[in-house]
Amino acid sequence: MPDPSDLPVTLGDIRAAARTIAGLADATPMVPSPFMSDRIGHPFWMKLEIGQPTGAFKLRGATNAIRALGDVPGVVCCSTGNHGRAVAYAAGEVGLRAVICMSELVPAAKVERIRAMGAEVVIEGRSQDEAQLAANRLVRDEGLIDIPPFDHPDVIAGQGTIGLEMLDARPEIDTVIIPLSGGGLAAGVAVAAKAIKPGIRLIGVTMENGAAMDASLKAGKPVDVTEVASLADSLGGGIGLTNRYTFPICRDLLDEVVLVTEGEILTGMQTLYYEDALVAEGACAVAHAALLAGKITVTGPTATIITGRNLDMQTFTRLMAGEDVALGDTTLKGQTYGA
Ligand SMILES: *Cc1c(COP(=O)(O)O)cnc(C)c1O
């Protein structure tokens, strides 16, 4: 492990973030899973970030980054998912203008949800890349600050507060299994956890198809991957070819990265629902998925983060009922839980 003081985010930054976000995006519960504990032979804990006001952990990073800004004309981002909601909500909390840029292809319901949080919506182009051009223009012409979804020290420090809270609540945890996409969550939790407990084992888990961080770690530098539809849609997207922070931190601090299939994610989601009584996105089910598939073996108390619950409920109920669902251009075969 490298000298932690060489990393771009430190335990001190994360403790400062904890003070910054206190009362706004902190103190989610940590609950046991008797079913998973029984299956792995060790206590298993779940940090319930689905209890955040926006339904996902990204509110921590967005709140920390926005509160660090001081006097600016406003913020902008081009995420339609959990990060967009987080920026809209966090800016609203501090009375700052927020503009969320999205493409014409974004469903009306998603647009309305963001507007309802008090943010302005700019619709431009037919892809995320084209929507980003609108965001870039607002930065240049109106002085808005772009809040990135993961590759920013304040965002990483905000997500890292999850690691602080987990080890505060359960210092005996010796393995943390972290859903992994751009790596803001994994990097933040890793900096906190390895600083507090250097021997802790940290495993990032993501879907097999389109795993940008995994491909980048294998290549030794940030690389692009083709994006493929997944049940874990919040784990899609690249890490950015100019990635500065999350790639080196994940490279230096994660002990392992494990990949799961769509079928394994479905089993994980059904287990979370039928055994743990949790409605959660596919992204949250990757720890359950990897453990139940035998892809991770643990040797002591283990925890994961149930990262978000912003789902299409029609699709979710069909998945739980074992029906086939469309996934991009393909059909995901349904499976009956416990059959
Ligand atoms: C963003 C997100 C993740 C992944 O976080 P990264 O910081 O991009 O690795 C996991 N789960 C949910 C629900 C998310 O919204």
mmCIF file of C-alpha atoms and ligand atoms in Angstrom:
data_model
loop_
_atom_site.group_PDB
_atom_site.id
_atom_site.type_symbol
_atom_site.label_atom_id
_atom_site.label_comp_id
_atom_site.label_asym_id
_atom_site.label_seq_id
_atom_site.Cartn_x
_atom_site.Cartn_y
_atom_site.Cartn_z
ATOM 1 C CA MET A 1 0.000 0.000 0.000
ATOM 2 C CA PRO A 2 1.371 3.456 -0.901
ATOM 3 C CA ASP A 3 1.909 6.142 1.705
ATOM 4 C CA PRO A 4 -1.685 7.414 2.275
ATOM 5 C CA SER A 5 -0.436 10.999 2.534
ATOM 6 C CA ASP A 6 0.566 10.776 -1.165
ATOM 7 C CA LEU A 7 -3.030 10.228 -2.240
ATOM 8 C CA PRO A 8 -5.084 13.147 -3.612
ATOM 9 C CA VAL A 9 -7.768 12.562 -0.942
ATOM 10 C CA THR A 10 -6.899 11.952 2.713
ATOM 11 C CA LEU A 11 -8.683 10.733 5.817
ATOM 12 C CA GLY A 12 -8.566 14.359 7.002
ATOM 13 C CA ASP A 13 -10.491 15.462 3.878
ATOM 14 C CA ILE A 14 -13.097 12.784 4.564
ATOM 15 C CA ARG A 15 -13.480 13.795 8.210
ATOM 16 C CA ALA A 16 -13.928 17.401 7.050
ATOM 17 C CA ALA A 17 -16.537 16.209 4.515
ATOM 18 C CA ALA A 18 -18.399 14.433 7.324
ATOM 19 C CA ARG A 19 -18.742 17.770 9.135
ATOM 20 C CA THR A 20 -19.794 19.519 5.921
ATOM 21 C CA ILE A 21 -22.589 17.097 5.046
ATOM 22 C CA ALA A 22 -23.812 16.523 8.618
ATOM 23 C CA GLY A 23 -27.578 16.767 8.832
ATOM 24 C CA LEU A 24 -27.969 16.857 5.032
ATOM 25 C CA ALA A 25 -26.687 13.582 3.616
ATOM 26 C CA ASP A 26 -25.324 11.461 6.471
ATOM 27 C CA ALA A 27 -26.240 8.926 9.156
ATOM 28 C CA THR A 28 -27.903 6.212 7.107
ATOM 29 C CA PRO A 29 -28.618 2.946 8.945
ATOM 30 C CA MET A 30 -26.436 -0.141 8.854
ATOM 31 C CA VAL A 31 -28.563 -3.275 9.065
ATOM 32 C CA PRO A 32 -27.718 -6.983 9.224
ATOM 33 C CA SER A 33 -28.759 -9.574 6.656
ATOM 34 C CA PRO A 34 -29.500 -12.793 8.564
ATOM 35 C CA PHE A 35 -29.887 -14.657 5.261
ATOM 36 C CA MET A 36 -26.527 -13.575 3.851
ATOM 37 C CA SER A 37 -24.801 -14.035 7.227
ATOM 38 C CA ASP A 38 -26.012 -17.612 7.240
ATOM 39 C CA ARG A 39 -24.870 -18.177 3.647
ATOM 40 C CA ILE A 40 -21.341 -16.814 4.116
ATOM 41 C CA GLY A 41 -20.830 -18.030 7.679
ATOM 42 C CA HIS A 42 -19.935 -14.555 8.967
ATOM 43 C CA PRO A 43 -21.907 -11.472 9.965
ATOM 44 C CA PHE A 44 -23.045 -9.519 6.905
ATOM 45 C CA TRP A 45 -24.034 -5.855 7.095
ATOM 46 C CA MET A 46 -25.683 -3.515 4.646
ATOM 47 C CA LYS A 47 -25.213 0.268 4.685
ATOM 48 C CA LEU A 48 -28.564 1.600 3.494
ATOM 49 C CA GLU A 49 -27.853 4.587 1.265
ATOM 50 C CA ILE A 50 -31.330 4.077 -0.196
ATOM 51 C CA GLY A 51 -32.418 6.102 2.849
ATOM 52 C CA GLN A 52 -30.881 9.299 1.435
ATOM 53 C CA PRO A 53 -33.383 12.067 0.522
ATOM 54 C CA THR A 54 -32.578 11.498 -3.179
ATOM 55 C CA GLY A 55 -32.605 7.708 -2.839
ATOM 56 C CA ALA A 56 -28.869 7.286 -3.475
ATOM 57 C CA PHE A 57 -25.468 7.932 -1.891
ATOM 58 C CA LYS A 58 -24.358 10.453 -4.539
ATOM 59 C CA LEU A 59 -25.938 13.171 -2.420
ATOM 60 C CA ARG A 60 -22.915 12.949 -0.096
ATOM 61 C CA GLY A 61 -20.356 13.844 -2.765
ATOM 62 C CA ALA A 62 -22.545 16.455 -4.427
ATOM 63 C CA THR A 63 -23.319 18.146 -1.103
ATOM 64 C CA ASN A 64 -19.661 18.217 -0.109
ATOM 65 C CA ALA A 65 -18.545 19.587 -3.483
ATOM 66 C CA ILE A 66 -21.278 22.243 -3.673
ATOM 67 C CA ARG A 67 -20.786 23.446 -0.106
ATOM 68 C CA ALA A 68 -17.059 23.944 -0.823
ATOM 69 C CA LEU A 69 -17.767 26.381 -3.678
ATOM 70 C CA GLY A 70 -18.362 29.677 -1.930
ATOM 71 C CA ASP A 71 -19.774 32.498 -4.028
ATOM 72 C CA VAL A 72 -20.497 31.181 -7.543
ATOM 73 C CA PRO A 73 -23.372 31.874 -9.965
ATOM 74 C CA GLY A 74 -24.517 28.257 -9.974
ATOM 75 C CA VAL A 75 -23.681 24.653 -10.812
ATOM 76 C CA VAL A 76 -24.225 22.432 -13.822
ATOM 77 C CA CYS A 77 -23.947 18.735 -14.623
ATOM 78 C CA CYS A 78 -25.182 16.430 -17.328
ATOM 79 C CA SER A 79 -26.278 13.326 -15.446
ATOM 80 C CA THR A 80 -29.901 12.193 -15.671
ATOM 81 C CA GLY A 81 -29.454 9.586 -12.981
ATOM 82 C CA ASN A 82 -28.517 9.602 -9.321
ATOM 83 C CA HIS A 83 -25.816 12.257 -9.738
ATOM 84 C CA GLY A 84 -28.183 14.669 -11.491
ATOM 85 C CA ARG A 85 -30.716 14.287 -8.690
ATOM 86 C CA ALA A 86 -27.995 14.787 -6.108
ATOM 87 C CA VAL A 87 -26.722 18.009 -7.713
ATOM 88 C CA ALA A 88 -30.279 19.350 -8.089
ATOM 89 C CA TYR A 89 -31.135 18.585 -4.474
ATOM 90 C CA ALA A 90 -27.842 19.720 -2.919
ATOM 91 C CA ALA A 91 -27.896 23.021 -4.823
ATOM 92 C CA GLY A 92 -31.486 23.569 -3.710
ATOM 93 C CA GLU A 93 -30.460 23.044 -0.078
ATOM 94 C CA VAL A 94 -27.962 25.907 -0.279
ATOM 95 C CA GLY A 95 -30.118 28.108 -2.521
ATOM 96 C CA LEU A 96 -27.817 27.856 -5.540
ATOM 97 C CA ARG A 97 -28.906 27.774 -9.190
ATOM 98 C CA ALA A 98 -28.559 24.285 -10.710
ATOM 99 C CA VAL A 99 -28.797 23.421 -14.405
ATOM 100 C CA ILE A 100 -29.008 19.769 -15.414
ATOM 101 C CA CYS A 101 -28.233 19.136 -19.097
ATOM 102 C CA MET A 102 -29.692 16.090 -20.792
ATOM 103 C CA SER A 103 -30.310 14.691 -24.256
ATOM 104 C CA GLU A 104 -33.640 14.481 -26.094
ATOM 105 C CA LEU A 105 -33.674 10.734 -25.471
ATOM 106 C CA VAL A 106 -34.159 11.046 -21.715
ATOM 107 C CA PRO A 107 -37.670 9.891 -20.690
ATOM 108 C CA ALA A 108 -40.089 12.668 -19.688
ATOM 109 C CA ALA A 109 -40.586 11.197 -16.210
ATOM 110 C CA LYS A 110 -36.881 11.587 -15.440
ATOM 111 C CA VAL A 111 -36.893 15.176 -16.698
ATOM 112 C CA GLU A 112 -39.894 16.002 -14.506
ATOM 113 C CA ARG A 113 -38.339 14.456 -11.398
ATOM 114 C CA ILE A 114 -35.284 16.690 -11.750
ATOM 115 C CA ARG A 115 -37.433 19.783 -12.419
ATOM 116 C CA ALA A 116 -39.517 18.996 -9.347
ATOM 117 C CA MET A 117 -36.337 19.336 -7.278
ATOM 118 C CA GLY A 118 -36.095 22.952 -8.382
ATOM 119 C CA ALA A 119 -33.351 22.577 -10.985
ATOM 120 C CA GLU A 120 -33.418 24.018 -14.497
ATOM 121 C CA VAL A 121 -33.284 21.489 -17.292
ATOM 122 C CA VAL A 122 -31.560 22.084 -20.632
ATOM 123 C CA ILE A 123 -32.341 19.526 -23.319
ATOM 124 C CA GLU A 124 -29.827 19.311 -26.148
ATOM 125 C CA GLY A 125 -28.633 16.727 -28.633
ATOM 126 C CA ARG A 126 -29.220 13.028 -28.922
ATOM 127 C CA SER A 127 -26.501 11.696 -26.640
ATOM 128 C CA GLN A 128 -24.869 12.335 -23.299
ATOM 129 C CA ASP A 129 -21.821 13.728 -25.148
ATOM 130 C CA GLU A 130 -23.955 16.315 -26.935
ATOM 131 C CA ALA A 131 -25.670 17.264 -23.669
ATOM 132 C CA GLN A 132 -22.202 17.772 -22.167
ATOM 133 C CA LEU A 133 -21.538 20.416 -24.857
ATOM 134 C CA ALA A 134 -24.450 22.422 -23.453
ATOM 135 C CA ALA A 135 -22.956 22.095 -19.979
ATOM 136 C CA ASN A 136 -19.557 23.240 -21.259
ATOM 137 C CA ARG A 137 -21.179 26.299 -22.814
ATOM 138 C CA LEU A 138 -22.875 27.243 -19.527
ATOM 139 C CA VAL A 139 -19.511 26.955 -17.793
ATOM 140 C CA ARG A 140 -17.868 29.217 -20.375
ATOM 141 C CA ASP A 141 -20.646 31.791 -20.882
ATOM 142 C CA GLU A 142 -22.309 31.987 -17.484
ATOM 143 C CA GLY A 143 -19.559 30.930 -15.108
ATOM 144 C CA LEU A 144 -21.431 27.892 -13.784
ATOM 145 C CA ILE A 145 -19.317 25.249 -12.057
ATOM 146 C CA ASP A 146 -19.465 21.728 -13.501
ATOM 147 C CA ILE A 147 -19.863 19.158 -10.721
ATOM 148 C CA PRO A 148 -18.475 15.840 -11.984
ATOM 149 C CA PRO A 149 -20.079 12.552 -10.870
ATOM 150 C CA PHE A 150 -16.926 10.902 -9.480
ATOM 151 C CA ASP A 151 -13.537 12.278 -10.567
ATOM 152 C CA HIS A 152 -13.236 15.185 -8.145
ATOM 153 C CA PRO A 153 -11.522 15.257 -4.716
ATOM 154 C CA ASP A 154 -14.539 16.817 -2.931
ATOM 155 C CA VAL A 155 -16.905 14.279 -4.474
ATOM 156 C CA ILE A 156 -14.616 11.399 -3.486
ATOM 157 C CA ALA A 157 -14.258 12.764 0.064
ATOM 158 C CA GLY A 158 -18.053 13.054 0.339
ATOM 159 C CA GLN A 159 -18.578 9.426 -0.719
ATOM 160 C CA GLY A 160 -15.772 8.432 1.668
ATOM 161 C CA THR A 161 -17.902 9.451 4.643
ATOM 162 C CA ILE A 162 -19.765 6.173 4.056
ATOM 163 C CA GLY A 163 -16.569 4.330 4.989
ATOM 164 C CA LEU A 164 -16.204 6.374 8.179
ATOM 165 C CA GLU A 165 -19.776 5.656 9.240
ATOM 166 C CA MET A 166 -19.472 1.945 8.465
ATOM 167 C CA LEU A 167 -16.323 1.454 10.540
ATOM 168 C CA ASP A 168 -17.668 3.637 13.325
ATOM 169 C CA ALA A 169 -20.769 1.469 13.549
ATOM 170 C CA ARG A 170 -18.997 -1.894 13.092
ATOM 171 C CA PRO A 171 -15.229 -1.658 13.685
ATOM 172 C CA GLU A 172 -14.964 -5.464 13.408
ATOM 173 C CA ILE A 173 -15.737 -5.471 9.667
ATOM 174 C CA ASP A 174 -12.813 -7.004 7.791
ATOM 175 C CA THR A 175 -14.135 -7.045 4.223
ATOM 176 C CA VAL A 176 -16.074 -4.347 2.374
ATOM 177 C CA ILE A 177 -17.628 -5.181 -0.991
ATOM 178 C CA ILE A 178 -18.210 -2.000 -2.992
ATOM 179 C CA PRO A 179 -20.326 -1.485 -6.146
ATOM 180 C CA LEU A 180 -17.902 -0.008 -8.699
ATOM 181 C CA SER A 181 -18.415 2.260 -11.696
ATOM 182 C CA GLY A 182 -16.513 5.531 -12.041
ATOM 183 C CA GLY A 183 -14.945 4.713 -8.695
ATOM 184 C CA GLY A 184 -15.867 7.775 -6.622
ATOM 185 C CA LEU A 185 -17.558 5.569 -4.062
ATOM 186 C CA ALA A 186 -14.828 2.922 -4.048
ATOM 187 C CA ALA A 187 -12.026 5.505 -3.882
ATOM 188 C CA GLY A 188 -13.621 7.432 -1.018
ATOM 189 C CA VAL A 189 -14.513 4.362 1.019
ATOM 190 C CA ALA A 190 -11.050 2.905 0.345
ATOM 191 C CA VAL A 191 -9.185 6.000 1.561
ATOM 192 C CA ALA A 192 -11.240 6.069 4.771
ATOM 193 C CA ALA A 193 -11.202 2.336 5.426
ATOM 194 C CA LYS A 194 -7.490 1.710 4.730
ATOM 195 C CA ALA A 195 -6.491 4.708 6.839
ATOM 196 C CA ILE A 196 -8.577 3.533 9.801
ATOM 197 C CA LYS A 197 -7.911 -0.180 9.393
ATOM 198 C CA PRO A 198 -4.953 -0.887 7.068
ATOM 199 C CA GLY A 199 -5.557 -4.650 6.985
ATOM 200 C CA ILE A 200 -9.130 -4.358 5.743
ATOM 201 C CA ARG A 201 -9.948 -6.125 2.448
ATOM 202 C CA LEU A 202 -11.702 -4.021 -0.189
ATOM 203 C CA ILE A 203 -13.347 -5.606 -3.193
ATOM 204 C CA GLY A 204 -14.938 -3.634 -6.022
ATOM 205 C CA VAL A 205 -17.708 -5.432 -7.900
ATOM 206 C CA THR A 206 -19.191 -4.468 -11.235
ATOM 207 C CA MET A 207 -20.983 -6.053 -14.182
ATOM 208 C CA GLU A 208 -19.127 -8.159 -16.692
ATOM 209 C CA ASN A 209 -20.281 -6.132 -19.714
ATOM 210 C CA GLY A 210 -18.828 -2.651 -19.995
ATOM 211 C CA ALA A 211 -16.681 -2.649 -16.860
ATOM 212 C CA ALA A 212 -14.635 0.482 -17.547
ATOM 213 C CA MET A 213 -12.637 0.617 -14.298
ATOM 214 C CA ASP A 214 -11.768 -3.066 -14.488
ATOM 215 C CA ALA A 215 -10.597 -2.738 -18.114
ATOM 216 C CA SER A 216 -8.595 0.372 -17.181
ATOM 217 C CA LEU A 217 -6.918 -1.301 -14.200
ATOM 218 C CA LYS A 218 -5.943 -4.220 -16.448
ATOM 219 C CA ALA A 219 -4.619 -1.838 -19.125
ATOM 220 C CA GLY A 220 -2.703 0.212 -16.556
ATOM 221 C CA LYS A 221 -4.389 3.409 -17.761
ATOM 222 C CA PRO A 222 -7.914 4.767 -18.330
ATOM 223 C CA VAL A 223 -9.503 3.118 -21.378
ATOM 224 C CA ASP A 224 -12.914 3.316 -23.027
ATOM 225 C CA VAL A 225 -15.274 0.374 -23.160
ATOM 226 C CA THR A 226 -18.450 -0.140 -25.164
ATOM 227 C CA GLU A 227 -21.473 0.568 -23.033
ATOM 228 C CA VAL A 228 -23.953 -2.299 -22.818
ATOM 229 C CA ALA A 229 -27.412 -2.289 -21.194
ATOM 230 C CA SER A 230 -27.333 -3.834 -17.718
ATOM 231 C CA LEU A 231 -29.628 -4.460 -14.757
ATOM 232 C CA ALA A 232 -27.001 -2.460 -12.898
ATOM 233 C CA ASP A 233 -27.557 0.622 -15.059
ATOM 234 C CA SER A 234 -26.072 2.945 -12.422
ATOM 235 C CA LEU A 235 -22.755 1.155 -12.948
ATOM 236 C CA GLY A 236 -22.599 1.983 -16.674
ATOM 237 C CA GLY A 237 -20.435 4.627 -18.342
ATOM 238 C CA GLY A 238 -16.723 5.210 -18.642
ATOM 239 C CA ILE A 239 -14.166 6.529 -16.157
ATOM 240 C CA GLY A 240 -12.967 9.299 -18.483
ATOM 241 C CA LEU A 241 -9.747 9.077 -20.513
ATOM 242 C CA THR A 242 -8.400 12.061 -18.579
ATOM 243 C CA ASN A 243 -9.247 10.504 -15.199
ATOM 244 C CA ARG A 244 -7.036 12.040 -12.511
ATOM 245 C CA TYR A 245 -8.238 10.781 -9.141
ATOM 246 C CA THR A 246 -10.437 7.697 -8.980
ATOM 247 C CA PHE A 247 -8.275 5.562 -11.272
ATOM 248 C CA PRO A 248 -5.039 5.937 -9.265
ATOM 249 C CA ILE A 249 -6.841 5.562 -5.926
ATOM 250 C CA CYS A 250 -8.704 2.426 -7.019
ATOM 251 C CA ARG A 251 -5.468 1.044 -8.504
ATOM 252 C CA ASP A 252 -3.551 1.641 -5.278
ATOM 253 C CA LEU A 253 -6.172 0.728 -2.660
ATOM 254 C CA LEU A 254 -8.599 -1.885 -3.987
ATOM 255 C CA ASP A 255 -7.475 -5.415 -3.249
ATOM 256 C CA GLU A 256 -9.546 -6.971 -6.000
ATOM 257 C CA VAL A 257 -12.176 -6.295 -8.658
ATOM 258 C CA VAL A 258 -14.794 -8.983 -9.312
ATOM 259 C CA LEU A 259 -17.198 -9.118 -12.281
ATOM 260 C CA VAL A 260 -20.746 -10.499 -12.210
ATOM 261 C CA THR A 261 -23.142 -11.552 -14.973
ATOM 262 C CA GLU A 262 -26.670 -10.219 -15.533
ATOM 263 C CA GLY A 263 -28.124 -13.517 -14.259
ATOM 264 C CA GLU A 264 -26.055 -13.221 -11.083
ATOM 265 C CA ILE A 265 -27.200 -9.615 -10.612
ATOM 266 C CA LEU A 266 -30.813 -10.736 -11.004
ATOM 267 C CA THR A 267 -30.294 -13.400 -8.326
ATOM 268 C CA GLY A 268 -28.743 -10.715 -6.129
ATOM 269 C CA MET A 269 -31.696 -8.353 -6.641
ATOM 270 C CA GLN A 270 -34.179 -11.132 -5.893
ATOM 271 C CA THR A 271 -32.250 -12.107 -2.756
ATOM 272 C CA LEU A 272 -32.220 -8.493 -1.564
ATOM 273 C CA TYR A 273 -35.956 -8.352 -2.158
ATOM 274 C CA TYR A 274 -37.183 -11.754 -0.946
ATOM 275 C CA GLU A 275 -34.692 -12.281 1.913
ATOM 276 C CA ASP A 276 -33.725 -8.766 3.021
ATOM 277 C CA ALA A 277 -37.019 -7.082 2.041
ATOM 278 C CA LEU A 278 -35.192 -4.279 0.202
ATOM 279 C CA VAL A 279 -36.185 -2.587 -3.018
ATOM 280 C CA ALA A 280 -32.881 -1.621 -4.562
ATOM 281 C CA GLU A 281 -31.231 -1.053 -7.934
ATOM 282 C CA GLY A 282 -29.234 -3.760 -9.646
ATOM 283 C CA ALA A 283 -26.089 -1.796 -8.788
ATOM 284 C CA CYS A 284 -26.645 -2.580 -5.087
ATOM 285 C CA ALA A 285 -27.014 -6.296 -5.620
ATOM 286 C CA VAL A 286 -23.510 -6.966 -6.933
ATOM 287 C CA ALA A 287 -22.123 -8.004 -3.518
ATOM 288 C CA HIS A 288 -24.968 -10.463 -2.984
ATOM 289 C CA ALA A 289 -24.452 -11.595 -6.597
ATOM 290 C CA ALA A 290 -20.712 -12.224 -6.242
ATOM 291 C CA LEU A 291 -20.998 -13.942 -2.849
ATOM 292 C CA LEU A 292 -23.877 -16.211 -3.880
ATOM 293 C CA ALA A 293 -22.052 -17.142 -7.108
ATOM 294 C CA GLY A 294 -18.987 -18.163 -5.079
ATOM 295 C CA LYS A 295 -16.857 -15.483 -6.756
ATOM 296 C CA ILE A 296 -15.835 -14.015 -3.388
ATOM 297 C CA THR A 297 -14.957 -16.010 -0.292
ATOM 298 C CA VAL A 298 -14.815 -14.066 2.956
ATOM 299 C CA THR A 299 -13.078 -14.856 6.224
ATOM 300 C CA GLY A 300 -14.827 -12.508 8.659
ATOM 301 C CA PRO A 301 -17.476 -9.852 9.176
ATOM 302 C CA THR A 302 -18.404 -8.397 5.797
ATOM 303 C CA ALA A 303 -20.344 -5.356 4.662
ATOM 304 C CA THR A 304 -21.671 -3.837 1.480
ATOM 305 C CA ILE A 305 -23.348 -0.589 0.481
ATOM 306 C CA ILE A 306 -26.930 -0.595 -0.784
ATOM 307 C CA THR A 307 -26.270 2.403 -2.979
ATOM 308 C CA GLY A 308 -29.591 3.483 -4.508
ATOM 309 C CA ARG A 309 -33.234 2.752 -5.138
ATOM 310 C CA ASN A 310 -34.087 4.810 -8.216
ATOM 311 C CA LEU A 311 -35.704 2.089 -10.266
ATOM 312 C CA ASP A 312 -38.363 1.668 -12.877
ATOM 313 C CA MET A 313 -40.851 -0.086 -10.574
ATOM 314 C CA GLN A 314 -42.796 -1.739 -13.419
ATOM 315 C CA THR A 315 -39.636 -3.469 -14.606
ATOM 316 C CA PHE A 316 -38.605 -4.243 -11.037
ATOM 317 C CA THR A 317 -41.856 -6.006 -10.150
ATOM 318 C CA ARG A 318 -41.634 -8.065 -13.344
ATOM 319 C CA LEU A 319 -38.061 -9.048 -12.524
ATOM 320 C CA MET A 320 -39.098 -10.102 -9.017
ATOM 321 C CA ALA A 321 -41.994 -12.126 -10.450
ATOM 322 C CA GLY A 322 -39.606 -14.047 -12.700
ATOM 323 C CA GLU A 323 -40.784 -12.551 -15.998
ATOM 324 C CA ASP A 324 -38.557 -11.842 -19.009
ATOM 325 C CA VAL A 325 -37.631 -8.175 -19.451
ATOM 326 C CA ALA A 326 -36.095 -6.189 -22.297
ATOM 327 C CA LEU A 327 -32.519 -5.129 -21.689
ATOM 328 C CA GLY A 328 -31.278 -2.841 -24.458
ATOM 329 C CA ASP A 329 -31.543 -4.836 -27.705
ATOM 330 C CA THR A 330 -31.770 -8.170 -25.918
ATOM 331 C CA THR A 331 -34.186 -9.987 -23.630
ATOM 332 C CA LEU A 332 -33.144 -11.022 -20.169
ATOM 333 C CA LYS A 333 -34.626 -14.405 -19.334
ATOM 334 C CA GLY A 334 -36.692 -14.305 -16.155
ATOM 335 C CA GLN A 335 -35.938 -16.621 -13.248
ATOM 336 C CA THR A 336 -38.282 -17.631 -10.428
ATOM 337 C CA TYR A 337 -36.714 -16.954 -7.035
ATOM 338 C CA GLY A 338 -35.863 -20.090 -5.115
ATOM 339 C CA ALA A 339 -36.829 -22.408 -7.993
HETATM 340 C C1 LIG B 1 -23.082 6.080 -9.092
HETATM 341 C C2 LIG B 1 -23.588 4.825 -8.492
HETATM 342 C C3 LIG B 1 -22.738 3.739 -8.190
HETATM 343 C C4 LIG B 1 -21.267 3.721 -8.548
HETATM 344 O O1 LIG B 1 -20.546 4.789 -7.990
HETATM 345 P P1 LIG B 1 -19.162 5.273 -8.630
HETATM 346 O O2 LIG B 1 -18.674 6.318 -7.729
HETATM 347 O O3 LIG B 1 -19.470 5.779 -10.002
HETATM 348 O O4 LIG B 1 -18.276 4.067 -8.708
HETATM 349 C C5 LIG B 1 -23.288 2.643 -7.576
HETATM 350 N N1 LIG B 1 -24.602 2.567 -7.286
HETATM 351 C C6 LIG B 1 -25.453 3.577 -7.567
HETATM 352 C C7 LIG B 1 -26.890 3.418 -7.215
HETATM 353 C C8 LIG B 1 -24.979 4.747 -8.169
HETATM 354 O O5 LIG B 1 -25.833 5.743 -8.454
#
